[in-house]
Amino acid sequence: MKLKTLLFIAASALTCTMAKAGQQVARPKLVVGLVIDQMRWDYLYRYMPHYGEGGFKRLLKQGYSCENTRIPYVPSVTAIGHSCIYTGSVPSIHGIAGNNFVKNGQKVYCTDDATVRPVGTTSKAGYMSPRNLWVTTIGDELRMATNDQAKVVGVALKDRSSILPAGHNPNGAYWFDDATGGFITSTYYTSKLPAWVKTFNAQKLADKYLSAPWNTLLDKKAYTQSTADRTNYEDGIQPGVEATLPLNLPALRKQYGYGILRHTPFGNTITLDMAKAAIEGEALGTDSVTDLLAVSCSSTDYIGHQVGTNAVEIEDTYLRLDRDIAAFLDYLDQKVGRGEYLIFLSADHGASNNALYLTDRRIPAGSWDSDGAKRYLNEAVNAAVHTNGNVVSHVMNNQVFFDRKAIAAQGLDFDRIKAAAVQRLEQDSAVLYAVDMAKTATSALPDEVKFRIINGYNRERSGDVQIVLKPGFSAHGLKGTDHGAWNPYDTHIPLVFMGWGVTPGASTRQCYMTDIAPTIAALLHIQAPSGCVGQPIF
């Protein structure tokens, strides 16, 4: 009995000693991830003459910029990008194979979950959770490393941009609801909105931001970009709506509802307002245990898709975002303390130049018709193997998906079907390469393309044939912009760390989006996420 008692006391003493030692690990009070949706790396510098001193310029001067950060997979889209940043993993491992992908033979949205219910709304926007994500996030690891004492919160306009970064076991994830103009969540996280979220929504900030026109910050002659570029090539904020500034937001609010806020710079503003409310409401960064706040500014993506990369509207959006970031950093200085927080800024993907914009400059470019490709692929496959109906089910994410149940039921040769599809795609003048996903490793592809296809291929959820379009070509059409390819315009992203533990500087050494999570893990002295394939940046 005495021996057992002594062992218990010794074990208790050791536990207490370890706990004290754990408390002495040097860590910041708060980690903030700031992801700017569709921000190309060159946007850091393209608009610099008009940036203030407290936003992007402060991050570059006081932080460490990884100037050659690339995305190591395709397709380069929002859901995968946000998952990759916070898991250090790739679609082949983490399971998020696109914004939409095929699961059990059915096309699904990345965060759809019929087993949960909306909280804060009655709209379908609340049927969401992270259950399709197969691995842990840096927030999950932080929670486990601190016995769930650390608090983790995700905030974004887009559901996927809040849910996937926040991970499986956060204190909350909140996204914007077009029906109510407020932020909502689902029963995966809680049965009712926290009081602080209700208070935030009661301010009706969406009404405030949509109550006045969207005017220009500068005289149009002072903008870096050309108004002519926008006029010639771009759609407008919504189909049939001209986006030439100033834009009549009250009228658009009446016509389209709260969803129009996403297509204005003020969608970024309300997101950072919500981020501040989360810091206050959850008391983030107020004690000795490190907390994590994952924030994504989504309006840059909505606007970019509508007006392209060469428009006054996109430049004006980044100038306003620069001001919002400056105000947010000032808030963090006051609330958490300068030097007490660690922030990183990055993007989920970049964006291509508009095809007509390029061809007007004698640069090869064009639009690729994915619906037309589906039709001609079914014709080619039917001619090759004589199927009973169409076995090409989807062409999305620049991938060809086949109806495997129909193929198996008819006893068809799947390899012959894929070979017929590849052969037909290679006859398309917009296609650079077409490759059977199962044979990518042995295909005659450049390494820069090959390893991205392999990393992006998820056996259960990806297509069976990868399509690589020629540079400058996309399936978006001839209006606005798109993304998703391997090319630098889609995969070269900003990455800047600033604050606690960071020495100012810059490097052009190549690193990858997958290196962000292990860098944070190394700084915090915690385990990297369960699917992490990246390396710390030091």
Coordinates of C-alpha atoms in Angstrom, one line a residue:
M1 CA 0.0 0.0 0.0
K2 CA 2.8 2.4 0.9
L3 CA 4.6 1.6 -2.4
K4 CA 1.4 2.4 -4.3
T5 CA 0.9 5.6 -2.4
L6 CA 4.5 6.7 -3.1
L7 CA 4.1 5.9 -6.8
F8 CA 0.9 7.9 -6.9
I9 CA 2.5 10.9 -5.2
A10 CA 5.5 10.6 -7.5
A11 CA 3.3 10.4 -10.6
S12 CA 1.2 13.4 -9.4
A13 CA 4.4 15.4 -8.8
L14 CA 5.7 14.5 -12.2
T15 CA 2.4 15.6 -13.8
C16 CA 2.4 18.9 -11.9
T17 CA 6.1 19.5 -13.0
M18 CA 5.2 18.7 -16.6
A19 CA 2.2 21.0 -16.5
K20 CA 4.4 23.8 -15.1
A21 CA 7.0 23.1 -17.7
G22 CA 4.2 23.2 -20.4
Q23 CA 3.1 26.6 -19.2
Q24 CA 6.6 27.9 -19.6
V25 CA 6.7 27.1 -23.3
A26 CA 7.1 30.4 -25.1
R27 CA 4.0 31.0 -27.3
P28 CA 2.0 33.9 -28.5
K29 CA -1.3 34.8 -27.0
L30 CA -3.1 34.5 -30.3
V31 CA -2.5 33.2 -33.8
V32 CA -4.5 34.8 -36.6
G33 CA -4.7 33.3 -40.0
L34 CA -5.9 35.9 -42.6
V35 CA -6.6 34.3 -46.0
I36 CA -7.5 36.6 -48.9
D37 CA -9.6 34.7 -51.4
Q38 CA -8.2 34.8 -55.0
M39 CA -5.3 37.1 -54.0
R40 CA -2.5 36.8 -56.6
W41 CA 1.0 37.2 -55.2
D42 CA 1.6 40.3 -57.4
Y43 CA -1.3 42.2 -55.8
L44 CA 1.1 42.8 -52.9
Y45 CA 3.0 45.1 -55.2
R46 CA 0.8 46.0 -58.1
Y47 CA -1.2 48.5 -56.1
M48 CA 1.5 49.5 -53.6
P49 CA 1.7 53.2 -54.7
H50 CA -1.8 53.6 -53.3
Y51 CA -1.6 51.4 -50.2
G52 CA -1.3 53.1 -46.8
E53 CA 1.4 52.4 -44.3
G54 CA -0.6 50.3 -41.9
G55 CA -1.9 47.4 -44.0
F56 CA 0.0 45.4 -46.6
K57 CA 3.0 47.7 -46.3
R58 CA 3.2 47.1 -42.6
L59 CA 3.0 43.3 -43.1
L60 CA 5.9 43.5 -45.6
K61 CA 8.0 45.8 -43.5
Q62 CA 7.6 44.2 -40.1
G63 CA 7.0 40.7 -41.2
Y64 CA 8.7 37.9 -43.1
S65 CA 7.6 37.5 -46.7
C66 CA 7.9 34.1 -48.5
E67 CA 7.9 35.6 -52.0
N68 CA 7.9 32.3 -53.9
T69 CA 5.1 30.4 -52.3
R70 CA 3.3 28.0 -54.6
I71 CA 0.3 25.7 -54.4
P72 CA 1.4 22.0 -54.8
Y73 CA -1.8 20.5 -56.3
V74 CA -4.6 20.9 -58.8
P75 CA -7.4 22.0 -58.9
S76 CA -6.4 25.3 -57.2
V77 CA -9.8 26.2 -55.7
T78 CA -11.2 27.7 -52.5
A79 CA -12.2 24.6 -50.5
I80 CA -8.9 22.8 -51.1
G81 CA -6.8 26.0 -50.5
H82 CA -8.3 26.7 -47.1
S83 CA -8.0 23.0 -46.2
C84 CA -4.4 22.8 -47.3
I85 CA -3.3 26.0 -45.4
Y86 CA -4.6 24.7 -42.1
T87 CA -3.8 21.0 -42.5
G88 CA -0.5 21.2 -44.3
S89 CA -2.0 18.4 -46.5
V90 CA -3.1 17.8 -50.0
P91 CA -6.4 16.5 -51.5
S92 CA -5.0 13.0 -52.0
I93 CA -4.7 12.8 -48.2
H94 CA -7.2 15.3 -46.6
G95 CA -10.2 14.3 -48.8
I96 CA -11.4 17.7 -49.9
A97 CA -11.0 17.2 -53.7
G98 CA -12.7 20.4 -54.8
N99 CA -15.4 22.8 -53.9
N100 CA -17.6 20.1 -55.4
F101 CA -16.6 16.5 -55.9
V102 CA -18.0 13.0 -56.3
K103 CA -18.7 11.0 -53.2
N104 CA -20.2 7.5 -53.4
G105 CA -21.1 8.2 -57.0
Q106 CA -22.9 11.4 -56.3
K107 CA -21.8 15.0 -56.8
V108 CA -21.6 16.7 -53.4
Y109 CA -20.6 20.1 -52.0
C110 CA -17.5 20.0 -49.8
T111 CA -19.2 20.9 -46.5
D112 CA -22.8 19.7 -47.1
D113 CA -24.1 17.7 -44.2
A114 CA -27.8 16.7 -44.0
T115 CA -27.3 15.3 -40.5
V116 CA -27.0 18.8 -38.9
R117 CA -29.5 21.7 -38.7
P118 CA -29.1 25.4 -39.3
V119 CA -28.5 27.7 -36.2
G120 CA -29.3 31.3 -36.6
T121 CA -31.4 30.9 -39.7
T122 CA -33.9 28.6 -41.4
S123 CA -32.2 28.7 -44.7
K124 CA -30.3 25.8 -46.3
A125 CA -27.0 27.7 -45.7
G126 CA -26.9 26.1 -42.3
Y127 CA -26.7 22.4 -43.3
M128 CA -22.9 22.4 -43.1
S129 CA -20.0 20.7 -41.2
P130 CA -16.4 19.6 -41.6
R131 CA -17.2 15.9 -41.8
N132 CA -15.8 15.5 -45.3
L133 CA -12.3 16.5 -44.1
W134 CA -10.3 13.4 -43.2
V135 CA -7.4 15.0 -41.3
T136 CA -6.8 17.3 -38.3
T137 CA -6.1 21.1 -38.7
I138 CA -3.6 23.1 -36.8
G139 CA -6.5 24.3 -34.6
D140 CA -7.4 20.7 -33.8
E141 CA -3.8 20.0 -32.8
L142 CA -3.6 23.2 -30.7
R143 CA -6.8 22.2 -28.8
M144 CA -5.4 18.7 -28.1
A145 CA -2.0 20.0 -27.1
T146 CA -3.7 22.2 -24.5
N147 CA -6.3 19.8 -23.2
D148 CA -9.0 21.8 -25.0
Q149 CA -8.0 25.0 -23.1
A150 CA -7.1 26.8 -26.4
K151 CA -10.0 28.4 -28.2
V152 CA -10.3 28.1 -32.0
V153 CA -12.8 30.1 -34.1
G154 CA -13.4 30.4 -37.8
V155 CA -15.0 33.4 -39.5
A156 CA -15.8 34.0 -43.2
L157 CA -18.5 34.9 -45.7
K158 CA -18.2 31.5 -47.4
D159 CA -19.2 28.5 -45.3
R160 CA -16.3 26.4 -46.6
S161 CA -13.8 29.2 -45.8
S162 CA -14.8 29.2 -42.1
I163 CA -15.6 25.5 -41.6
L164 CA -12.6 23.8 -43.1
P165 CA -10.0 26.0 -41.5
A166 CA -11.7 25.8 -38.1
G167 CA -11.4 22.0 -38.2
H168 CA -13.3 19.3 -36.4
N169 CA -13.3 20.5 -32.8
P170 CA -13.3 24.3 -32.7
N171 CA -15.2 26.5 -30.3
G172 CA -17.1 27.8 -33.3
A173 CA -17.3 28.4 -37.0
Y174 CA -19.5 31.2 -38.5
W175 CA -20.4 32.2 -42.0
F176 CA -22.6 34.7 -43.7
D177 CA -26.3 34.0 -44.5
D178 CA -27.8 35.7 -47.5
A179 CA -31.3 35.2 -46.2
T180 CA -30.8 37.1 -42.9
G181 CA -27.7 39.3 -43.5
G182 CA -26.1 37.9 -40.4
F183 CA -23.6 35.2 -39.4
I184 CA -24.8 31.7 -38.7
T185 CA -23.6 28.2 -37.8
S186 CA -24.9 24.7 -37.5
T187 CA -25.8 22.2 -34.8
Y188 CA -22.5 20.5 -35.5
Y189 CA -21.0 23.2 -33.3
T190 CA -23.8 24.4 -31.0
S191 CA -27.6 24.3 -30.5
K192 CA -28.0 28.1 -30.4
L193 CA -26.0 31.2 -31.4
P194 CA -23.7 32.5 -28.7
A195 CA -24.9 35.8 -27.2
W196 CA -22.1 37.7 -28.7
V197 CA -23.0 36.5 -32.2
K198 CA -26.7 37.6 -31.6
T199 CA -25.5 41.0 -30.5
F200 CA -23.3 41.3 -33.6
N201 CA -26.1 40.3 -35.9
A202 CA -28.5 42.8 -34.2
Q203 CA -26.3 45.7 -35.4
K204 CA -27.6 45.0 -38.9
L205 CA -24.2 45.9 -40.4
A206 CA -25.2 44.4 -43.8
D207 CA -27.9 47.0 -44.0
K208 CA -25.5 49.8 -43.1
Y209 CA -22.9 48.8 -45.7
L210 CA -25.5 48.5 -48.4
S211 CA -27.2 51.8 -47.6
A212 CA -24.8 54.0 -49.7
P213 CA -23.2 53.7 -53.2
W214 CA -19.9 52.1 -53.7
N215 CA -17.8 55.0 -54.8
T216 CA -14.2 55.2 -55.9
L217 CA -11.4 55.9 -53.4
L218 CA -9.3 57.6 -56.1
D219 CA -9.8 59.7 -59.2
K220 CA -10.1 57.1 -61.9
K221 CA -7.0 58.5 -63.7
A222 CA -5.0 57.7 -60.5
Y223 CA -5.8 54.0 -60.5
T224 CA -3.1 51.5 -61.7
Q225 CA -5.7 49.6 -63.7
S226 CA -7.6 50.7 -66.8
T227 CA -11.3 51.5 -66.9
A228 CA -11.3 50.4 -70.5
D229 CA -10.1 46.9 -69.6
R230 CA -13.1 46.5 -67.3
T231 CA -15.5 48.0 -69.8
N232 CA -14.4 45.7 -72.7
Y233 CA -14.2 42.4 -70.9
E234 CA -16.1 42.1 -67.8
D235 CA -19.7 41.2 -66.8
G236 CA -20.5 43.4 -63.8
I237 CA -21.4 42.7 -60.2
Q238 CA -24.3 40.5 -61.1
P239 CA -25.5 39.2 -64.5
G240 CA -26.8 42.2 -66.5
V241 CA -25.6 44.7 -63.9
E242 CA -23.0 47.3 -64.9
A243 CA -20.2 47.5 -62.3
T244 CA -18.8 50.9 -63.3
L245 CA -18.2 52.8 -60.1
P246 CA -20.0 54.4 -58.4
L247 CA -22.4 51.4 -57.9
N248 CA -25.9 51.9 -56.6
L249 CA -25.8 49.4 -53.7
P250 CA -29.3 50.3 -52.2
A251 CA -30.9 49.5 -55.5
L252 CA -29.0 46.2 -55.9
R253 CA -29.8 45.3 -52.3
K254 CA -33.5 45.7 -53.1
Q255 CA -33.1 43.6 -56.2
Y256 CA -30.8 40.8 -55.1
G257 CA -31.0 40.8 -51.3
Y258 CA -28.2 40.5 -48.8
G259 CA -26.2 38.3 -51.1
I260 CA -25.0 41.4 -53.0
L261 CA -22.8 42.3 -50.1
R262 CA -20.5 39.4 -51.1
H263 CA -19.8 41.2 -54.4
T264 CA -18.7 44.4 -52.7
P265 CA -15.5 45.4 -50.7
F266 CA -17.8 45.8 -47.7
G267 CA -18.1 42.0 -47.5
N268 CA -14.5 42.0 -46.4
T269 CA -15.2 44.8 -43.9
I270 CA -18.1 43.0 -42.2
T271 CA -15.9 39.8 -42.1
L272 CA -13.2 41.7 -40.1
D273 CA -15.9 43.3 -38.0
M274 CA -17.0 39.8 -37.1
A275 CA -13.4 38.7 -36.4
K276 CA -13.1 41.5 -33.9
A277 CA -16.4 40.5 -32.3
A278 CA -15.1 36.9 -32.1
I279 CA -12.0 38.1 -30.3
E280 CA -14.2 40.0 -27.8
G281 CA -16.9 37.4 -27.5
E282 CA -14.7 34.4 -27.0
A283 CA -12.0 36.3 -25.1
L284 CA -9.3 35.2 -27.5
G285 CA -5.7 36.1 -26.6
T286 CA -6.5 37.1 -23.1
D287 CA -4.7 34.4 -21.0
S288 CA -1.5 32.3 -21.1
V289 CA -3.0 29.7 -23.4
T290 CA -2.6 30.4 -27.2
D291 CA -5.8 30.8 -29.1
L292 CA -6.4 30.6 -32.9
L293 CA -8.6 32.7 -35.1
A294 CA -9.1 31.7 -38.8
V295 CA -10.4 34.6 -40.9
S296 CA -11.1 34.5 -44.6
C297 CA -12.0 37.6 -46.7
S298 CA -14.1 36.2 -49.6
S299 CA -15.3 39.3 -51.4
T300 CA -12.1 39.6 -53.4
D301 CA -13.0 36.3 -55.0
Y302 CA -16.6 37.2 -55.8
I303 CA -15.5 40.5 -57.3
G304 CA -12.6 39.0 -59.2
H305 CA -14.8 36.4 -60.9
Q306 CA -17.1 39.2 -62.1
V307 CA -14.7 41.9 -63.2
G308 CA -11.4 40.1 -63.7
T309 CA -7.9 40.9 -62.7
N310 CA -7.6 44.2 -64.7
A311 CA -10.3 46.5 -63.5
V312 CA -10.7 49.6 -61.4
E313 CA -13.2 47.7 -59.2
I314 CA -10.7 45.0 -58.2
E315 CA -8.1 47.6 -57.4
D316 CA -10.5 49.7 -55.4
T317 CA -11.4 46.5 -53.5
Y318 CA -7.8 45.9 -52.5
L319 CA -7.3 49.5 -51.5
R320 CA -10.3 49.3 -49.2
L321 CA -9.1 45.9 -47.9
D322 CA -5.7 47.5 -47.2
R323 CA -7.4 50.0 -45.0
D324 CA -9.5 47.3 -43.3
I325 CA -6.4 45.2 -42.6
A326 CA -4.6 48.3 -41.1
A327 CA -7.5 48.9 -38.8
F328 CA -7.6 45.2 -37.8
L329 CA -3.9 45.2 -37.0
D330 CA -4.3 48.3 -34.9
Y331 CA -7.1 46.6 -33.1
L332 CA -4.9 43.5 -32.4
D333 CA -2.1 45.9 -31.1
Q334 CA -4.6 47.4 -28.6
K335 CA -6.5 44.3 -27.7
V336 CA -3.9 41.6 -27.6
G337 CA -0.7 43.6 -27.6
R338 CA 1.9 44.4 -30.2
G339 CA 4.3 41.5 -30.3
E340 CA 1.9 39.2 -28.4
Y341 CA 0.1 37.8 -31.5
L342 CA 1.3 36.0 -34.6
I343 CA -0.5 36.7 -37.8
F344 CA 0.0 35.2 -41.3
L345 CA -1.5 36.4 -44.5
S346 CA -1.9 34.1 -47.5
A347 CA -4.4 33.2 -50.2
D348 CA -6.3 30.0 -51.3
H349 CA -5.5 30.5 -55.0
G350 CA -4.7 33.1 -57.6
A351 CA -6.5 34.1 -60.8
S352 CA -5.9 34.1 -64.5
N353 CA -6.1 37.1 -66.8
N354 CA -9.2 37.5 -68.9
A355 CA -8.9 35.6 -72.2
L356 CA -10.0 38.5 -74.4
Y357 CA -7.7 40.8 -72.4
L358 CA -4.8 38.5 -73.4
T359 CA -5.7 38.0 -77.0
D360 CA -6.0 41.7 -77.5
R361 CA -2.3 41.7 -76.5
R362 CA -1.5 38.9 -79.0
I363 CA -1.1 36.4 -76.1
P364 CA -2.6 33.0 -76.8
A365 CA -5.7 32.4 -74.7
G366 CA -9.3 31.3 -75.0
S367 CA -12.3 29.7 -73.4
W368 CA -12.9 25.9 -73.1
D369 CA -16.4 24.5 -73.1
S370 CA -16.6 21.8 -70.5
D371 CA -20.2 21.0 -71.3
G372 CA -19.3 20.5 -74.9
A373 CA -16.4 18.3 -73.8
K374 CA -18.8 16.1 -71.9
R375 CA -20.9 15.6 -75.0
Y376 CA -18.0 14.7 -77.3
L377 CA -16.4 12.5 -74.7
N378 CA -19.6 10.4 -74.4
E379 CA -19.8 10.2 -78.2
A380 CA -16.1 9.0 -78.4
V381 CA -16.6 6.5 -75.6
N382 CA -19.8 5.1 -77.1
A383 CA -18.1 4.7 -80.4
A384 CA -15.2 2.9 -78.8
V385 CA -17.0 0.5 -76.4
H386 CA -20.7 0.6 -77.5
T387 CA -22.2 1.6 -74.1
N388 CA -25.9 1.6 -73.3
G389 CA -26.1 5.3 -72.5
N390 CA -23.7 8.0 -71.4
V391 CA -21.0 6.9 -69.0
V392 CA -19.3 10.3 -68.6
S393 CA -21.2 11.7 -65.6
H394 CA -19.4 15.0 -65.0
V395 CA -16.6 17.2 -66.4
M396 CA -15.6 19.5 -63.5
N397 CA -12.4 20.6 -61.8
N398 CA -10.8 20.0 -65.2
Q399 CA -11.4 16.3 -64.6
V400 CA -13.5 13.6 -66.3
F401 CA -15.8 11.6 -63.9
F402 CA -17.3 8.3 -65.1
D403 CA -20.4 6.5 -64.0
R404 CA -18.6 3.5 -62.5
K405 CA -21.8 1.7 -61.5
A406 CA -23.1 1.8 -65.1
I407 CA -19.7 0.7 -66.4
A408 CA -19.6 -2.3 -64.0
A409 CA -23.3 -3.2 -64.7
Q410 CA -22.5 -3.4 -68.5
G411 CA -19.3 -5.3 -68.0
L412 CA -17.3 -2.7 -69.9
D413 CA -13.5 -2.4 -70.1
F414 CA -12.8 0.7 -67.9
D415 CA -9.2 1.0 -69.2
R416 CA -10.5 1.2 -72.8
I417 CA -13.0 3.8 -71.8
K418 CA -10.4 6.0 -70.2
A419 CA -8.0 5.5 -73.2
A420 CA -10.8 6.6 -75.6
A421 CA -11.5 9.7 -73.5
V422 CA -7.8 10.6 -73.3
Q423 CA -7.4 10.2 -77.1
R424 CA -10.4 12.4 -77.8
L425 CA -9.3 15.1 -75.4
E426 CA -5.9 15.2 -77.0
Q427 CA -7.6 16.3 -80.3
D428 CA -9.1 19.4 -78.6
S429 CA -7.1 22.4 -79.5
A430 CA -7.5 23.9 -76.0
V431 CA -6.1 20.9 -74.3
L432 CA -2.4 20.6 -73.5
Y433 CA -2.4 17.2 -71.8
A434 CA -5.0 14.6 -70.9
V435 CA -3.9 11.8 -68.6
D436 CA -5.4 8.7 -66.9
M437 CA -5.1 9.6 -63.2
A438 CA -4.0 6.1 -62.4
K439 CA -1.1 6.4 -64.8
T440 CA 0.1 9.9 -63.9
A441 CA 3.4 8.8 -62.4
T442 CA 4.5 7.2 -65.6
S443 CA 3.0 9.8 -68.0
A444 CA 5.1 12.1 -70.2
L445 CA 4.4 15.2 -68.2
P446 CA 6.6 18.0 -66.9
D447 CA 7.4 17.5 -63.2
E448 CA 5.7 20.8 -62.2
V449 CA 2.5 19.5 -63.7
K450 CA 2.8 15.8 -62.7
F451 CA 3.4 16.2 -59.0
R452 CA 0.4 18.6 -58.7
I453 CA -1.9 16.1 -60.4
I454 CA -0.7 13.3 -58.1
N455 CA -1.2 15.5 -55.0
G456 CA -4.6 16.5 -56.1
Y457 CA -5.9 13.1 -57.0
N458 CA -8.1 11.5 -54.4
R459 CA -9.0 7.9 -55.3
E460 CA -12.5 8.1 -53.8
R461 CA -13.5 11.6 -54.8
S462 CA -11.6 12.8 -57.9
G463 CA -12.2 12.2 -61.6
D464 CA -10.5 9.5 -63.5
V465 CA -8.9 11.6 -66.3
Q466 CA -7.1 14.9 -65.6
I467 CA -7.3 17.6 -68.2
V468 CA -4.5 20.2 -68.5
L469 CA -5.5 23.2 -70.6
K470 CA -3.1 25.3 -72.5
P471 CA -1.9 28.4 -70.6
G472 CA -4.4 31.2 -70.8
F473 CA -7.4 28.9 -71.4
S474 CA -10.1 28.2 -68.8
A475 CA -13.7 26.9 -68.6
H476 CA -14.9 30.1 -67.1
G477 CA -15.9 31.8 -70.4
L478 CA -14.8 35.1 -71.8
K479 CA -16.0 37.3 -68.9
G480 CA -14.3 38.0 -65.6
T481 CA -11.6 35.6 -64.4
D482 CA -11.2 32.0 -63.2
H483 CA -8.7 29.8 -61.4
G484 CA -8.0 26.1 -60.8
A485 CA -5.0 25.4 -63.0
W486 CA -1.3 24.6 -62.2
N487 CA 0.0 27.8 -63.8
P488 CA 1.8 30.5 -61.8
Y489 CA -1.1 32.9 -62.2
D490 CA -3.3 30.4 -60.2
T491 CA -0.7 28.9 -57.9
H492 CA 1.7 31.7 -56.9
I493 CA 0.3 33.1 -53.7
P494 CA 1.4 35.6 -51.0
L495 CA 2.6 34.4 -47.7
V496 CA 3.7 36.8 -45.0
F497 CA 4.2 36.1 -41.3
M498 CA 4.3 39.0 -38.8
G499 CA 4.4 39.4 -35.0
W500 CA 5.5 37.1 -32.3
G501 CA 8.6 35.1 -33.0
V502 CA 9.1 36.5 -36.5
T503 CA 12.2 38.4 -37.6
P504 CA 11.5 40.8 -40.5
G505 CA 12.9 39.8 -43.9
A506 CA 12.0 38.1 -47.2
S507 CA 13.1 35.1 -49.3
T508 CA 12.6 33.9 -52.8
R509 CA 13.4 30.3 -51.9
Q510 CA 10.5 28.2 -53.2
C511 CA 8.1 26.9 -50.5
Y512 CA 4.6 25.6 -50.6
M513 CA 1.2 26.3 -49.1
T514 CA 1.6 23.0 -47.2
D515 CA 4.5 24.5 -45.3
I516 CA 2.2 27.0 -43.4
A517 CA 0.7 24.6 -40.9
P518 CA 4.0 22.9 -39.9
T519 CA 5.6 26.3 -39.5
I520 CA 2.9 27.4 -37.1
A521 CA 3.2 24.0 -35.3
A522 CA 7.0 24.4 -35.0
L523 CA 6.6 27.9 -33.6
L524 CA 4.0 26.7 -31.0
H525 CA 5.9 23.5 -30.2
I526 CA 2.9 21.3 -31.0
Q527 CA 2.3 18.3 -33.2
A528 CA 1.7 19.0 -36.9
P529 CA -1.7 18.0 -38.3
S530 CA -2.3 14.3 -39.0
G531 CA -2.0 14.5 -42.8
C532 CA 0.7 17.2 -42.9
V533 CA 3.2 16.8 -45.8
G534 CA 4.9 20.2 -45.5
Q535 CA 8.1 21.4 -43.9
P536 CA 8.6 24.3 -41.5
I537 CA 9.8 27.5 -43.1
F538 CA 12.9 28.8 -41.2

